[in-house]
Amino acid sequence: GAVVSQHPSRVICKSGTSVKIECRSLDFQATTMFWYRQFPKQSLMLMATSNEGSKATYEQGVEKDKFLINHASLTLSTLTVTSAHPEDSSFYICSARDDGHTQYFGPGTRLTVL
Amino acid sequence: AQSVTQLGSHVSVSEGALVLLRCNYSSSVPPYLFWYVQYPNQGLQLLLKYTSAATLVKGINGFEAEFKKSETSFHLTKPSAHMSDAAEYFCAVRKGAGNMLTFGGGTRLMVKP
């Protein structure tokens, strides 16, 4: 089956620093990837749609300058949380869409901002 | 706009018992429906999907779901629960060929020995 990886799986950083999370589709090409945020015991909240070679589309209420998305190739999208604060602590999950429009999810990245 | 409702945020069954996780959707057009499973501190794994072919969809790990248009439902079932099935389950709908998934609130399945 289609495999999506994320790196790192867990990161702890100080307030004010920036953190980059990578999402890779390992065995298929994905022109579209998605970034979600999940709070404890809650469902996934779509943050943005990442399109290869173009700007990301952000959901309402998501700060594009805070959460920078770069989809530089057909297998890699990155999410950079800039000037992270404790309220940004969360579980971030990416997904990649295959040609059949099915989304395959990465294992997630747990971000803790001290 | 499409939406998904999962009835019951927590479901508890005994090992070997039937698993039934409920999902109802609303959509003005024929939907694409998905069930995903999430184990603690992990991403989501696709269990099965409905894409307007057969109404009874078989997935991995012995799970299956039946699309019932008249009831706007896509309930997930498994005849016999295993301890390893304990996880969070999410129903999601995608409208037509569009990209976005809308997720239900999730149902935590607990399996008792």
PDB file of C-alpha atoms in Angstrom:
ATOM      1  CA  GLY A   1       0.000   0.000   0.000  1.00  0.00           C
ATOM      2  CA  ALA A   2       0.897   3.649  -0.261  1.00  0.00           C
ATOM      3  CA  VAL A   3       3.278   4.818   2.436  1.00  0.00           C
ATOM      4  CA  VAL A   4       3.670   8.317   3.813  1.00  0.00           C
ATOM      5  CA  SER A   5       6.417   9.216   6.244  1.00  0.00           C
ATOM      6  CA  GLN A   6       6.873  12.173   8.547  1.00  0.00           C
ATOM      7  CA  HIS A   7       9.975  13.474  10.210  1.00  0.00           C
ATOM      8  CA  PRO A   8      10.558  14.056  13.009  1.00  0.00           C
ATOM      9  CA  SER A   9       8.087  11.922  14.922  1.00  0.00           C
ATOM     10  CA  ARG A  10       8.531  13.985  18.037  1.00  0.00           C
ATOM     11  CA  VAL A  11      10.103  17.364  18.666  1.00  0.00           C
ATOM     12  CA  ILE A  12      10.493  19.537  21.729  1.00  0.00           C
ATOM     13  CA  CYS A  13      11.552  23.127  21.263  1.00  0.00           C
ATOM     14  CA  LYS A  14      11.791  26.380  23.121  1.00  0.00           C
ATOM     15  CA  SER A  15       9.262  29.137  22.665  1.00  0.00           C
ATOM     16  CA  GLY A  16      10.211  31.474  19.842  1.00  0.00           C
ATOM     17  CA  THR A  17      12.058  28.939  17.729  1.00  0.00           C
ATOM     18  CA  SER A  18      10.929  27.563  14.381  1.00  0.00           C
ATOM     19  CA  VAL A  19      10.307  23.908  13.683  1.00  0.00           C
ATOM     20  CA  LYS A  20      10.188  22.190  10.298  1.00  0.00           C
ATOM     21  CA  ILE A  21       8.206  19.005   9.745  1.00  0.00           C
ATOM     22  CA  GLU A  22       8.685  16.935   6.603  1.00  0.00           C
ATOM     23  CA  CYS A  23       6.060  14.807   4.898  1.00  0.00           C
ATOM     24  CA  ARG A  24       7.119  12.354   2.200  1.00  0.00           C
ATOM     25  CA  SER A  25       5.181   9.999  -0.045  1.00  0.00           C
ATOM     26  CA  LEU A  26       7.555   7.044  -0.327  1.00  0.00           C
ATOM     27  CA  ASP A  27       6.132   4.959  -3.160  1.00  0.00           C
ATOM     28  CA  PHE A  28       3.909   7.295  -5.116  1.00  0.00           C
ATOM     29  CA  GLN A  29       3.843  10.836  -6.357  1.00  0.00           C
ATOM     30  CA  ALA A  30       1.486  13.282  -4.760  1.00  0.00           C
ATOM     31  CA  THR A  31       0.620  16.575  -6.377  1.00  0.00           C
ATOM     32  CA  THR A  32      -1.551  17.324  -3.384  1.00  0.00           C
ATOM     33  CA  MET A  33      -0.738  16.884   0.272  1.00  0.00           C
ATOM     34  CA  PHE A  34      -2.659  17.996   3.318  1.00  0.00           C
ATOM     35  CA  TRP A  35      -1.663  19.166   6.773  1.00  0.00           C
ATOM     36  CA  TYR A  36      -3.878  18.462   9.769  1.00  0.00           C
ATOM     37  CA  ARG A  37      -3.702  19.316  13.409  1.00  0.00           C
ATOM     38  CA  GLN A  38      -5.146  17.091  16.093  1.00  0.00           C
ATOM     39  CA  PHE A  39      -5.744  18.068  19.689  1.00  0.00           C
ATOM     40  CA  PRO A  40      -5.944  15.397  22.401  1.00  0.00           C
ATOM     41  CA  LYS A  41      -9.034  13.224  22.143  1.00  0.00           C
ATOM     42  CA  GLN A  42     -10.325  15.222  19.178  1.00  0.00           C
ATOM     43  CA  SER A  43     -10.745  14.732  15.487  1.00  0.00           C
ATOM     44  CA  LEU A  44      -8.445  16.044  12.801  1.00  0.00           C
ATOM     45  CA  MET A  45      -8.639  19.669  11.762  1.00  0.00           C
ATOM     46  CA  LEU A  46      -7.507  20.489   8.246  1.00  0.00           C
ATOM     47  CA  MET A  47      -4.989  23.307   8.290  1.00  0.00           C
ATOM     48  CA  ALA A  48      -4.042  23.628   4.654  1.00  0.00           C
ATOM     49  CA  THR A  49      -3.847  21.972   1.277  1.00  0.00           C
ATOM     50  CA  SER A  50      -0.374  21.811  -0.192  1.00  0.00           C
ATOM     51  CA  ASN A  51      -0.084  21.789  -3.973  1.00  0.00           C
ATOM     52  CA  GLU A  52       3.163  20.933  -5.721  1.00  0.00           C
ATOM     53  CA  GLY A  53       4.638  23.951  -7.413  1.00  0.00           C
ATOM     54  CA  SER A  54       2.085  26.450  -6.155  1.00  0.00           C
ATOM     55  CA  LYS A  55       1.012  28.197  -3.003  1.00  0.00           C
ATOM     56  CA  ALA A  56      -0.782  26.328  -0.294  1.00  0.00           C
ATOM     57  CA  THR A  57      -4.436  26.918   0.388  1.00  0.00           C
ATOM     58  CA  TYR A  58      -5.095  27.629   4.044  1.00  0.00           C
ATOM     59  CA  GLU A  59      -8.293  26.979   5.944  1.00  0.00           C
ATOM     60  CA  GLN A  60     -10.077  29.826   7.614  1.00  0.00           C
ATOM     61  CA  GLY A  61      -8.435  30.826  10.845  1.00  0.00           C
ATOM     62  CA  VAL A  62      -5.046  29.302  10.043  1.00  0.00           C
ATOM     63  CA  GLU A  63      -2.264  31.881   9.874  1.00  0.00           C
ATOM     64  CA  LYS A  64      -0.255  31.345   6.710  1.00  0.00           C
ATOM     65  CA  ASP A  65       2.668  33.358   8.054  1.00  0.00           C
ATOM     66  CA  LYS A  66       2.714  31.212  11.152  1.00  0.00           C
ATOM     67  CA  PHE A  67       2.483  27.869   9.390  1.00  0.00           C
ATOM     68  CA  LEU A  68       4.649  27.992   6.275  1.00  0.00           C
ATOM     69  CA  ILE A  69       4.066  25.234   3.761  1.00  0.00           C
ATOM     70  CA  ASN A  70       6.384  24.342   0.899  1.00  0.00           C
ATOM     71  CA  HIS A  71       5.588  21.581  -1.589  1.00  0.00           C
ATOM     72  CA  ALA A  72       8.786  21.592  -3.588  1.00  0.00           C
ATOM     73  CA  SER A  73       8.516  18.180  -5.223  1.00  0.00           C
ATOM     74  CA  LEU A  74       5.970  15.490  -5.974  1.00  0.00           C
ATOM     75  CA  THR A  75       7.058  13.528  -2.917  1.00  0.00           C
ATOM     76  CA  LEU A  76       7.838  16.153  -0.309  1.00  0.00           C
ATOM     77  CA  SER A  77       5.892  18.808   1.545  1.00  0.00           C
ATOM     78  CA  THR A  78       7.180  20.681   4.561  1.00  0.00           C
ATOM     79  CA  LEU A  79       5.376  22.530   7.327  1.00  0.00           C
ATOM     80  CA  THR A  80       7.357  25.104   9.276  1.00  0.00           C
ATOM     81  CA  VAL A  81       5.888  26.372  12.513  1.00  0.00           C
ATOM     82  CA  THR A  82       7.487  29.777  12.891  1.00  0.00           C
ATOM     83  CA  SER A  83       8.127  31.434  16.241  1.00  0.00           C
ATOM     84  CA  ALA A  84       6.456  28.568  18.028  1.00  0.00           C
ATOM     85  CA  HIS A  85       4.582  29.151  21.263  1.00  0.00           C
ATOM     86  CA  PRO A  86       3.171  26.695  23.792  1.00  0.00           C
ATOM     87  CA  GLU A  87      -0.285  26.953  22.251  1.00  0.00           C
ATOM     88  CA  ASP A  88       1.176  25.510  19.040  1.00  0.00           C
ATOM     89  CA  SER A  89       1.896  22.274  20.859  1.00  0.00           C
ATOM     90  CA  SER A  90      -0.122  19.615  19.124  1.00  0.00           C
ATOM     91  CA  PHE A  91      -0.059  16.491  16.985  1.00  0.00           C
ATOM     92  CA  TYR A  92       0.493  17.406  13.341  1.00  0.00           C
ATOM     93  CA  ILE A  93      -0.438  14.865  10.687  1.00  0.00           C
ATOM     94  CA  CYS A  94       0.095  15.064   6.963  1.00  0.00           C
ATOM     95  CA  SER A  95      -1.560  13.105   4.191  1.00  0.00           C
ATOM     96  CA  ALA A  96      -0.800  12.611   0.524  1.00  0.00           C
ATOM     97  CA  ARG A  97      -3.393  12.087  -2.167  1.00  0.00           C
ATOM     98  CA  ASP A  98      -2.830   9.460  -4.811  1.00  0.00           C
ATOM     99  CA  ASP A  99      -4.158   9.447  -8.360  1.00  0.00           C
ATOM    100  CA  GLY A 100      -7.326   7.746  -7.147  1.00  0.00           C
ATOM    101  CA  HIS A 101      -8.024  10.646  -4.799  1.00  0.00           C
ATOM    102  CA  THR A 102      -7.460   8.559  -1.695  1.00  0.00           C
ATOM    103  CA  GLN A 103      -5.537  10.207   1.133  1.00  0.00           C
ATOM    104  CA  TYR A 104      -2.827   8.237   2.880  1.00  0.00           C
ATOM    105  CA  PHE A 105      -1.674   9.575   6.209  1.00  0.00           C
ATOM    106  CA  GLY A 106       1.716   9.939   7.789  1.00  0.00           C
ATOM    107  CA  PRO A 107       2.429   8.716  11.323  1.00  0.00           C
ATOM    108  CA  GLY A 108       2.214  12.204  12.773  1.00  0.00           C
ATOM    109  CA  THR A 109       4.592  14.566  14.551  1.00  0.00           C
ATOM    110  CA  ARG A 110       4.105  15.501  18.159  1.00  0.00           C
ATOM    111  CA  LEU A 111       5.285  19.042  18.772  1.00  0.00           C
ATOM    112  CA  THR A 112       5.854  20.275  22.297  1.00  0.00           C
ATOM    113  CA  VAL A 113       6.780  23.914  22.777  1.00  0.00           C
ATOM    114  CA  LEU A 114       8.200  24.790  26.168  1.00  0.00           C
TER     115      LEU A 114
ATOM    116  CA  ALA B   1     -21.784  21.162   2.411  1.00  0.00           C
ATOM    117  CA  GLN B   2     -21.046  17.646   3.453  1.00  0.00           C
ATOM    118  CA  SER B   3     -20.699  16.559   7.051  1.00  0.00           C
ATOM    119  CA  VAL B   4     -20.172  13.399   9.021  1.00  0.00           C
ATOM    120  CA  THR B   5     -21.629  12.333  12.348  1.00  0.00           C
ATOM    121  CA  GLN B   6     -20.298   9.443  14.348  1.00  0.00           C
ATOM    122  CA  LEU B   7     -22.778   8.305  16.969  1.00  0.00           C
ATOM    123  CA  GLY B   8     -21.047   7.353  20.173  1.00  0.00           C
ATOM    124  CA  SER B   9     -17.668   8.777  21.063  1.00  0.00           C
ATOM    125  CA  HIS B  10     -16.873   5.591  22.999  1.00  0.00           C
ATOM    126  CA  VAL B  11     -17.883   2.024  22.248  1.00  0.00           C
ATOM    127  CA  SER B  12     -16.953  -0.898  24.466  1.00  0.00           C
ATOM    128  CA  VAL B  13     -17.294  -4.526  23.408  1.00  0.00           C
ATOM    129  CA  SER B  14     -16.059  -7.839  24.711  1.00  0.00           C
ATOM    130  CA  GLU B  15     -13.429  -9.777  22.843  1.00  0.00           C
ATOM    131  CA  GLY B  16     -15.160 -11.932  20.266  1.00  0.00           C
ATOM    132  CA  ALA B  17     -18.278  -9.782  20.141  1.00  0.00           C
ATOM    133  CA  LEU B  18     -19.645  -7.904  17.173  1.00  0.00           C
ATOM    134  CA  VAL B  19     -18.216  -4.469  16.532  1.00  0.00           C
ATOM    135  CA  LEU B  20     -20.572  -1.800  15.179  1.00  0.00           C
ATOM    136  CA  LEU B  21     -19.391   1.772  14.750  1.00  0.00           C
ATOM    137  CA  ARG B  22     -21.949   4.172  13.375  1.00  0.00           C
ATOM    138  CA  CYS B  23     -21.439   6.859  10.778  1.00  0.00           C
ATOM    139  CA  ASN B  24     -24.034   9.051   9.117  1.00  0.00           C
ATOM    140  CA  TYR B  25     -23.256  11.568   6.451  1.00  0.00           C
ATOM    141  CA  SER B  26     -24.951  14.437   4.766  1.00  0.00           C
ATOM    142  CA  SER B  27     -24.110  15.292   1.212  1.00  0.00           C
ATOM    143  CA  SER B  28     -25.962  16.812  -1.661  1.00  0.00           C
ATOM    144  CA  VAL B  29     -24.110  14.666  -4.155  1.00  0.00           C
ATOM    145  CA  PRO B  30     -23.033  11.026  -4.102  1.00  0.00           C
ATOM    146  CA  PRO B  31     -20.250  10.871  -1.575  1.00  0.00           C
ATOM    147  CA  TYR B  32     -16.934   9.112  -1.332  1.00  0.00           C
ATOM    148  CA  LEU B  33     -16.763   7.636   2.175  1.00  0.00           C
ATOM    149  CA  PHE B  34     -13.823   6.380   4.179  1.00  0.00           C
ATOM    150  CA  TRP B  35     -13.061   4.717   7.466  1.00  0.00           C
ATOM    151  CA  TYR B  36      -9.681   5.263   9.071  1.00  0.00           C
ATOM    152  CA  VAL B  37      -8.181   3.792  12.244  1.00  0.00           C
ATOM    153  CA  GLN B  38      -5.745   5.572  14.514  1.00  0.00           C
ATOM    154  CA  TYR B  39      -3.652   3.847  17.140  1.00  0.00           C
ATOM    155  CA  PRO B  40      -2.213   5.935  19.997  1.00  0.00           C
ATOM    156  CA  ASN B  41       0.385   8.459  18.902  1.00  0.00           C
ATOM    157  CA  GLN B  42       0.175   7.332  15.291  1.00  0.00           C
ATOM    158  CA  GLY B  43      -1.267   8.625  12.065  1.00  0.00           C
ATOM    159  CA  LEU B  44      -4.385   7.343  10.371  1.00  0.00           C
ATOM    160  CA  GLN B  45      -4.518   4.071   8.502  1.00  0.00           C
ATOM    161  CA  LEU B  46      -7.092   3.537   5.778  1.00  0.00           C
ATOM    162  CA  LEU B  47      -9.450   0.685   6.628  1.00  0.00           C
ATOM    163  CA  LEU B  48     -11.749   0.868   3.630  1.00  0.00           C
ATOM    164  CA  LYS B  49     -13.408   3.231   1.200  1.00  0.00           C
ATOM    165  CA  TYR B  50     -16.646   3.520  -0.719  1.00  0.00           C
ATOM    166  CA  THR B  51     -16.420   5.036  -4.176  1.00  0.00           C
ATOM    167  CA  SER B  52     -19.863   4.324  -5.673  1.00  0.00           C
ATOM    168  CA  ALA B  53     -19.127   0.765  -6.698  1.00  0.00           C
ATOM    169  CA  ALA B  54     -20.358  -2.089  -4.481  1.00  0.00           C
ATOM    170  CA  THR B  55     -22.379  -0.923  -1.495  1.00  0.00           C
ATOM    171  CA  LEU B  56     -20.769  -3.498   0.791  1.00  0.00           C
ATOM    172  CA  VAL B  57     -17.102  -2.686   1.129  1.00  0.00           C
ATOM    173  CA  LYS B  58     -14.583  -5.043   2.657  1.00  0.00           C
ATOM    174  CA  GLY B  59     -11.492  -3.604   4.253  1.00  0.00           C
ATOM    175  CA  ILE B  60      -8.439  -4.724   6.122  1.00  0.00           C
ATOM    176  CA  ASN B  61      -8.337  -6.557   9.453  1.00  0.00           C
ATOM    177  CA  GLY B  62     -11.758  -8.131   8.891  1.00  0.00           C
ATOM    178  CA  PHE B  63     -13.686  -4.870   8.859  1.00  0.00           C
ATOM    179  CA  GLU B  64     -16.440  -4.067   6.407  1.00  0.00           C
ATOM    180  CA  ALA B  65     -18.933  -1.261   5.897  1.00  0.00           C
ATOM    181  CA  GLU B  66     -22.208  -0.962   4.050  1.00  0.00           C
ATOM    182  CA  PHE B  67     -23.291   2.155   2.212  1.00  0.00           C
ATOM    183  CA  LYS B  68     -27.023   2.732   2.654  1.00  0.00           C
ATOM    184  CA  LYS B  69     -28.206   5.716   0.686  1.00  0.00           C
ATOM    185  CA  SER B  70     -31.736   5.602   2.108  1.00  0.00           C
ATOM    186  CA  GLU B  71     -30.338   5.896   5.622  1.00  0.00           C
ATOM    187  CA  THR B  72     -27.360   8.104   4.668  1.00  0.00           C
ATOM    188  CA  SER B  73     -25.229   5.724   6.672  1.00  0.00           C
ATOM    189  CA  PHE B  74     -21.885   3.987   6.322  1.00  0.00           C
ATOM    190  CA  HIS B  75     -21.565   1.914   9.485  1.00  0.00           C
ATOM    191  CA  LEU B  76     -18.397  -0.069  10.168  1.00  0.00           C
ATOM    192  CA  THR B  77     -18.666  -3.644  11.401  1.00  0.00           C
ATOM    193  CA  LYS B  78     -16.501  -6.582  12.335  1.00  0.00           C
ATOM    194  CA  PRO B  79     -17.985  -9.937  13.340  1.00  0.00           C
ATOM    195  CA  SER B  80     -15.553 -10.680  16.152  1.00  0.00           C
ATOM    196  CA  ALA B  81     -13.524  -8.108  18.043  1.00  0.00           C
ATOM    197  CA  HIS B  82      -9.879  -8.661  18.881  1.00  0.00           C
ATOM    198  CA  MET B  83      -7.940  -6.895  21.584  1.00  0.00           C
ATOM    199  CA  SER B  84      -5.777  -5.386  18.868  1.00  0.00           C
ATOM    200  CA  ASP B  85      -8.822  -3.584  17.442  1.00  0.00           C
ATOM    201  CA  ALA B  86      -8.827  -1.150  20.349  1.00  0.00           C
ATOM    202  CA  ALA B  87      -8.181   2.219  18.739  1.00  0.00           C
ATOM    203  CA  GLU B  88      -9.818   5.417  17.541  1.00  0.00           C
ATOM    204  CA  TYR B  89     -11.902   5.132  14.396  1.00  0.00           C
ATOM    205  CA  PHE B  90     -12.752   8.009  12.093  1.00  0.00           C
ATOM    206  CA  CYS B  91     -15.367   8.179   9.378  1.00  0.00           C
ATOM    207  CA  ALA B  92     -14.730  10.722   6.628  1.00  0.00           C
ATOM    208  CA  VAL B  93     -16.531  11.968   3.546  1.00  0.00           C
ATOM    209  CA  ARG B  94     -15.120  13.474   0.397  1.00  0.00           C
ATOM    210  CA  LYS B  95     -17.428  15.249  -1.970  1.00  0.00           C
ATOM    211  CA  GLY B  96     -17.141  13.930  -5.530  1.00  0.00           C
ATOM    212  CA  ALA B  97     -13.677  14.293  -6.994  1.00  0.00           C
ATOM    213  CA  GLY B  98     -12.733  17.100  -4.695  1.00  0.00           C
ATOM    214  CA  ASN B  99      -9.711  16.935  -2.469  1.00  0.00           C
ATOM    215  CA  MET B 100     -10.920  17.698   1.010  1.00  0.00           C
ATOM    216  CA  LEU B 101     -11.980  15.185   3.593  1.00  0.00           C
ATOM    217  CA  THR B 102     -14.430  16.044   6.322  1.00  0.00           C
ATOM    218  CA  PHE B 103     -13.961  13.900   9.403  1.00  0.00           C
ATOM    219  CA  GLY B 104     -16.404  12.765  12.010  1.00  0.00           C
ATOM    220  CA  GLY B 105     -15.590  13.288  15.643  1.00  0.00           C
ATOM    221  CA  GLY B 106     -14.163   9.817  16.038  1.00  0.00           C
ATOM    222  CA  THR B 107     -15.186   6.781  18.057  1.00  0.00           C
ATOM    223  CA  ARG B 108     -12.886   5.160  20.566  1.00  0.00           C
ATOM    224  CA  LEU B 109     -13.308   1.403  20.521  1.00  0.00           C
ATOM    225  CA  MET B 110     -12.421  -0.440  23.710  1.00  0.00           C
ATOM    226  CA  VAL B 111     -12.211  -4.226  23.745  1.00  0.00           C
ATOM    227  CA  LYS B 112     -12.621  -6.026  27.041  1.00  0.00           C
ATOM    228  CA  PRO B 113     -11.033  -9.411  27.665  1.00  0.00           C
TER     229      PRO B 113
END
